[in-house]
CSV table of C-alpha atoms in Angstrom, one decimal:
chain,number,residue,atom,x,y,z
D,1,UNK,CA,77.5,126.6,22.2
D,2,UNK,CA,81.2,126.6,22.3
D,3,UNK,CA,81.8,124.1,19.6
D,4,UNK,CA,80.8,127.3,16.8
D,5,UNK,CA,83.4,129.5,16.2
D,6,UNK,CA,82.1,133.4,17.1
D,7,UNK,CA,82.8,135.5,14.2
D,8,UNK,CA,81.2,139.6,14.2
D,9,UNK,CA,80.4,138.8,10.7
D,10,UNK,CA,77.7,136.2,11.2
D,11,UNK,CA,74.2,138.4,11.6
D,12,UNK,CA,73.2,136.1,14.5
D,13,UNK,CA,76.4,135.3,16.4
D,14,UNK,CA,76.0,136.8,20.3
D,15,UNK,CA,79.5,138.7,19.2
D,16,UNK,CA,77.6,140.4,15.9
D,17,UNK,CA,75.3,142.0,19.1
D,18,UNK,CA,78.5,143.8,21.1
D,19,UNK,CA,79.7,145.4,17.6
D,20,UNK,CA,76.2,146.9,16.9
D,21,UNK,CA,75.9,147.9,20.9
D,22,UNK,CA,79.3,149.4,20.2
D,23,UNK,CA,78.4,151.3,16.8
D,24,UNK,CA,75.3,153.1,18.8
D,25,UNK,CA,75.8,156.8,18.4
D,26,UNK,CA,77.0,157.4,21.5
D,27,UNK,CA,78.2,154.0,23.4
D,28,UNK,CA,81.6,154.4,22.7
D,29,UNK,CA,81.7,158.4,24.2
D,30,UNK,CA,79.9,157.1,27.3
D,31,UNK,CA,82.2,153.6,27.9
D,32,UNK,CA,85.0,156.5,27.3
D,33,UNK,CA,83.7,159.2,29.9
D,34,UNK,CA,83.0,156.8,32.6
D,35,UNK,CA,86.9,154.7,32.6
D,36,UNK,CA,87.8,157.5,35.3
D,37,UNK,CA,84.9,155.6,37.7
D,38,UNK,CA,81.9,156.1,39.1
D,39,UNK,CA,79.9,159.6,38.0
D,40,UNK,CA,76.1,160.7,38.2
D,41,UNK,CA,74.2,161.5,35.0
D,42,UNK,CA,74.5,165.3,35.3
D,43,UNK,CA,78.4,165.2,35.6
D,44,UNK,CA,78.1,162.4,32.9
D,45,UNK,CA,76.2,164.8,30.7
D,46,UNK,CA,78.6,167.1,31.0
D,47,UNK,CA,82.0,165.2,30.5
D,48,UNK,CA,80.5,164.3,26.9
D,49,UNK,CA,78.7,167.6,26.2
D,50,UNK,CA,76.0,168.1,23.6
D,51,UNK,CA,74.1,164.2,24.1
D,52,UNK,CA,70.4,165.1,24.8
D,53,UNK,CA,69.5,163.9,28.7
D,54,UNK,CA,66.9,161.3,26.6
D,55,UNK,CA,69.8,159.7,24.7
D,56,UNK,CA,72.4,159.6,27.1
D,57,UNK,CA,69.5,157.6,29.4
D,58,UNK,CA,68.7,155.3,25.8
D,59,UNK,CA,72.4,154.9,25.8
D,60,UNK,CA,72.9,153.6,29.9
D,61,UNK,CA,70.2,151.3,29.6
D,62,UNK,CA,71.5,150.1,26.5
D,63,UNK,CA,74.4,149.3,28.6
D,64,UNK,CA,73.2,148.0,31.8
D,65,UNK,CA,71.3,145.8,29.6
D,66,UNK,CA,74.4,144.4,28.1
D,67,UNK,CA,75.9,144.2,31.9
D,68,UNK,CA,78.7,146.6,30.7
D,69,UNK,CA,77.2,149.3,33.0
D,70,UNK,CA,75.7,149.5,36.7
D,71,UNK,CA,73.3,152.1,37.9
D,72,UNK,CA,73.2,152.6,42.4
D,73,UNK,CA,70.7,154.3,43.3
D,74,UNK,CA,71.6,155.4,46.9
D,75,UNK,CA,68.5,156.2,49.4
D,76,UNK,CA,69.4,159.6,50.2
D,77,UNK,CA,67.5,162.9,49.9
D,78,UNK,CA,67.3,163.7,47.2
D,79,UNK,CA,68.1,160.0,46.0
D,80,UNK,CA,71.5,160.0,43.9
D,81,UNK,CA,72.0,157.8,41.4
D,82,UNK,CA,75.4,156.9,40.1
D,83,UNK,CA,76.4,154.8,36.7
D,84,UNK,CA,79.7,153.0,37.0
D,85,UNK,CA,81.2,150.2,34.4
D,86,UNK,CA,81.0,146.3,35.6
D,87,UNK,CA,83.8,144.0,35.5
D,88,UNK,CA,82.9,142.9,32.2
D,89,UNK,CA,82.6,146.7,31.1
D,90,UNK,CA,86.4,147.3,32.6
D,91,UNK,CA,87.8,144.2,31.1
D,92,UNK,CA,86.2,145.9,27.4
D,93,UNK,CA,88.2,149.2,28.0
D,94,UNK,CA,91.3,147.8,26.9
D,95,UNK,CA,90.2,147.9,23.0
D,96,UNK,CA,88.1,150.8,23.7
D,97,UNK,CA,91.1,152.6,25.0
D,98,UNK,CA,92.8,151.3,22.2
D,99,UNK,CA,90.8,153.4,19.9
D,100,UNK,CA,90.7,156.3,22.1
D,101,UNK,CA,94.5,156.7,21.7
D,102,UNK,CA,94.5,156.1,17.9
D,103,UNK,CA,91.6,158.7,17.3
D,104,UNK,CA,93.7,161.3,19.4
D,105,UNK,CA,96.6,160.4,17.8
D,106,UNK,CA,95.3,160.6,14.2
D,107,UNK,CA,92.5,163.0,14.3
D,108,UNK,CA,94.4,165.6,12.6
D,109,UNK,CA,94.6,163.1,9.4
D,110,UNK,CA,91.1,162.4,8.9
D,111,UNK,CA,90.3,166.4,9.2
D,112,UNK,CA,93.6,166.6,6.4
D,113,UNK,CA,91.7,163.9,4.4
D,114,UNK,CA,88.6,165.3,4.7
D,115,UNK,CA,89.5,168.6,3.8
D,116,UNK,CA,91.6,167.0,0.5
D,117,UNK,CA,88.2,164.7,-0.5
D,118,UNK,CA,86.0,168.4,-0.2
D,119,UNK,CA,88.7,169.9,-2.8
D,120,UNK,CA,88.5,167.2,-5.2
D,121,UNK,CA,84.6,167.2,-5.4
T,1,UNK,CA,97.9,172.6,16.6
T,2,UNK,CA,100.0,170.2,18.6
T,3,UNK,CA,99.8,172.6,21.7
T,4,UNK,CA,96.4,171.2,22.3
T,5,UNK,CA,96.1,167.9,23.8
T,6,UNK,CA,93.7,165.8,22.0
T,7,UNK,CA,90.9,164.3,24.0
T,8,UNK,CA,87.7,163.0,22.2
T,9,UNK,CA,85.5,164.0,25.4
T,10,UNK,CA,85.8,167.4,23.6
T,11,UNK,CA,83.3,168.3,21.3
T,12,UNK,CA,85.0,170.1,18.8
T,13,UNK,CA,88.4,167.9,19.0
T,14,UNK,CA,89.4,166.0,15.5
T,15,UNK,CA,89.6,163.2,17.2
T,16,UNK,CA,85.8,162.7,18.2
T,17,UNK,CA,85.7,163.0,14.7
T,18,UNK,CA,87.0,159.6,14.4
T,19,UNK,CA,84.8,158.3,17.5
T,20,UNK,CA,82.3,159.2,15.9
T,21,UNK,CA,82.5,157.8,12.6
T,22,UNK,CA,83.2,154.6,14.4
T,23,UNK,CA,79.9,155.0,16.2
T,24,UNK,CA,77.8,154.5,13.2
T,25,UNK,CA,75.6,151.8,12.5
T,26,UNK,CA,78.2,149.7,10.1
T,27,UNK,CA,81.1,151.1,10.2
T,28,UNK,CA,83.3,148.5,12.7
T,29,UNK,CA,81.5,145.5,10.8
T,30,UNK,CA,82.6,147.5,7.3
T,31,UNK,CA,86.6,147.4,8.4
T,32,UNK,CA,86.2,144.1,10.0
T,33,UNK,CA,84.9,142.8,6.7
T,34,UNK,CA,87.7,144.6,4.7
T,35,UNK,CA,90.9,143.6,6.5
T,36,UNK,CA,91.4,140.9,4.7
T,37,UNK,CA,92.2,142.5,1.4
T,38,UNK,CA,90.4,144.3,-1.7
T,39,UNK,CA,86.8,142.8,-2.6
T,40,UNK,CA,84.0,144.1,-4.7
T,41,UNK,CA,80.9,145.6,-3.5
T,42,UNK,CA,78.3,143.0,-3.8
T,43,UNK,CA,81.5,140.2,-2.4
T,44,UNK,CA,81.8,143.2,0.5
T,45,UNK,CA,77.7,142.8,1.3
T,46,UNK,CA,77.9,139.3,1.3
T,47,UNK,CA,80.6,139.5,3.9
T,48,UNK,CA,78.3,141.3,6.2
T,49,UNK,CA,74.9,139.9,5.5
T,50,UNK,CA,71.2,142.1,6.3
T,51,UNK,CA,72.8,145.4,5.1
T,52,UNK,CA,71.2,147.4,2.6
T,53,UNK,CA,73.2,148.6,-0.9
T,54,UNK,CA,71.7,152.0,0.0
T,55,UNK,CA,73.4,152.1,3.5
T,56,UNK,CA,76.5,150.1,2.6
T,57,UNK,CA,77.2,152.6,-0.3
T,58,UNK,CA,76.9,155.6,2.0
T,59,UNK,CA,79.1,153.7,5.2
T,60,UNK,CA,81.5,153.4,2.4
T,61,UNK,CA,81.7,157.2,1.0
T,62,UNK,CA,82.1,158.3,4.7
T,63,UNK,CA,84.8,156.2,4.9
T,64,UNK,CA,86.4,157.2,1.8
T,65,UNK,CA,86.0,160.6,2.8
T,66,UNK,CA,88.2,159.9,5.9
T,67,UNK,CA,90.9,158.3,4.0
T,68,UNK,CA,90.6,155.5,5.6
T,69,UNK,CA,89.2,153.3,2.6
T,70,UNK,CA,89.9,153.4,-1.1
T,71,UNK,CA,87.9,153.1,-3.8
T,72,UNK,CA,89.4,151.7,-7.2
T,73,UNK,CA,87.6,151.7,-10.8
T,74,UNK,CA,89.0,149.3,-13.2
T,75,UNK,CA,88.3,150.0,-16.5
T,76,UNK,CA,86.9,147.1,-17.5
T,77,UNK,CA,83.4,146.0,-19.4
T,78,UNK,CA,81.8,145.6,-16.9
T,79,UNK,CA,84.0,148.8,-15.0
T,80,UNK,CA,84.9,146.5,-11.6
T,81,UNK,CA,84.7,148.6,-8.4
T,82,UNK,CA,87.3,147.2,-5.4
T,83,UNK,CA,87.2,148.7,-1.8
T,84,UNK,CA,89.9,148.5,0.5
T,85,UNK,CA,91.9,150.0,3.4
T,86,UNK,CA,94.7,153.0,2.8
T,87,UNK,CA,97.5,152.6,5.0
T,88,UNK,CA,95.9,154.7,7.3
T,89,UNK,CA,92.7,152.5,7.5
T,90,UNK,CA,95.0,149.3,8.0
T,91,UNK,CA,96.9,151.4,11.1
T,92,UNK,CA,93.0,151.6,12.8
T,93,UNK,CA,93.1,148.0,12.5
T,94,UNK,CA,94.7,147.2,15.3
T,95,UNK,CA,92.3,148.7,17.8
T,96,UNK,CA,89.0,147.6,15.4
T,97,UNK,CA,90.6,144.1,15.8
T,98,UNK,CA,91.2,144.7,20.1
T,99,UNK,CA,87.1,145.1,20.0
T,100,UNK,CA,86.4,142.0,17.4
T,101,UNK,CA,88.6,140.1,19.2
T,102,UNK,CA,86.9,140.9,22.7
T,103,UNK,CA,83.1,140.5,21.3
T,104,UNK,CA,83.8,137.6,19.9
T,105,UNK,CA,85.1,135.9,23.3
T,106,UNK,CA,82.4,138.1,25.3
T,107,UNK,CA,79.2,137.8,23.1
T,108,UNK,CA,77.7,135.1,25.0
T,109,UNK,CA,78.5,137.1,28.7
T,110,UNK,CA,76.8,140.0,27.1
T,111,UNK,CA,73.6,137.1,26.2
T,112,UNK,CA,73.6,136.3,29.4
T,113,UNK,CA,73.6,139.6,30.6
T,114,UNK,CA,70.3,140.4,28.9
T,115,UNK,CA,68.8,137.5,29.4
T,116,UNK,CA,69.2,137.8,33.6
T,117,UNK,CA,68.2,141.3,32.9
T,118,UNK,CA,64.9,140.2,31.1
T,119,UNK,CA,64.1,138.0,33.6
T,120,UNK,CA,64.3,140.9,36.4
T,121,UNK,CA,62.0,143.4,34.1
C-alpha cells in the first residue's frame, strides 16, 4: 500500500477521496465553524447560517464517516447531541485554516475581479 | 471596507466567496492540476481523469471569473487555448497545496475510517 506514491490526481487514490469530501458544498464551512470545539447542531446551524438542517446533517455524516467528526449523544432529557472534530479532523485544520486566512485576506480581490470580468462581458 | 473584519462564517462576507468557490466539485483538483504551469484543455482533463468537458469548461469560467486563472488564445490554426494561474491564483497555492499535501499522507486514515464505520452500520 505504501510502496504507491498517493497523488489527488489519480481518480482512485484514497487521497483523490479527502479532496472531493473537501469540495462538498459545505465541508469546508462546517470543519471551519466547529475549530472553536465542541457545539450542538442548532448553534452549528447558526454559526454558518443559511445551510438547510437536511444538508448540514448530509454534511456531519459525510464527516463522521470520514472520522474527521464525532457525534455524543449524551443521555439526558431531552438527549443532547453534540458534534466535535477527531484528532484526525484537528490535525486537518492546519491547511483548512490556511485557507481560511487567505480567503479573509483576499476576499476583497475576487469581488474586484469579479466585478472587472461583469464589465468586460 | 477594512473596518470590518473579514470572517467567512458570515454569509454575506467576500471572503465566503472564496470558500465557496473552493467548495465546488472540481475546483481544488482544477488548481492542483494547474500548478505546474500553462497546459491545454484536453492535456488539463487528462490531468484529472472522469471529469466531463461540460463541467471542466464551466470550473474553469468560474475560475476565470475570480481572477484566479487565465485564459490565453493563441492565434494559431488550430487557435491553441492555455490555462493557467494569475499571480493571484499562484498566492492560493499555498494553502490548496497545505490540503494536497495532508490528503495525500491521510487518504488511507480516512479509508480506514469508513471502512470501521461500515462495519458498525
Amino acid at each position: 500500500m505504501e510502496s504507491v506514491q498517493a497523488d489527488v490526481l489519480k481518480p482512485n487514490c484514497p487521497s483523490r477521496m479527502v479532496v472531493e469530501r473537501l469540495g462538498e458544498r459545505w465541508t469546508l464551512l462546517v470543519l471551519i465553524a466547529l475549530r472553536s470545539g465542541p457545539v450542538r447542531f442548532t448553534a452549528l446551524r447558526e454559526k454558518i447560517g443559511v445551510v438547510t438542517p437536511k444538508v448540514l446533517t448530509q454534511t456531519l455524516r459525510g464527516l463522521e464517516h470520514d472520522g474527521l467528526v464525532l457525534r455524543t449523544i449524551y443521555a439526558e432529557i431531552p438527549p443532547r447531541v453534540e458534534y466535535e472534530l477527531t484528532d484526525l479532523g484537528e490535525s486537518l485544520m492546519g491547511p483548512v485554516d490556511g485557507l481560511r486566512v487567505w480567503s479573509e485576506s483576499n476576499g476583497h480581490q475576487i469581488v474586484a475581479a469579479r466585478e472587472a470580468s461583469d464589465r468586460r462581458a
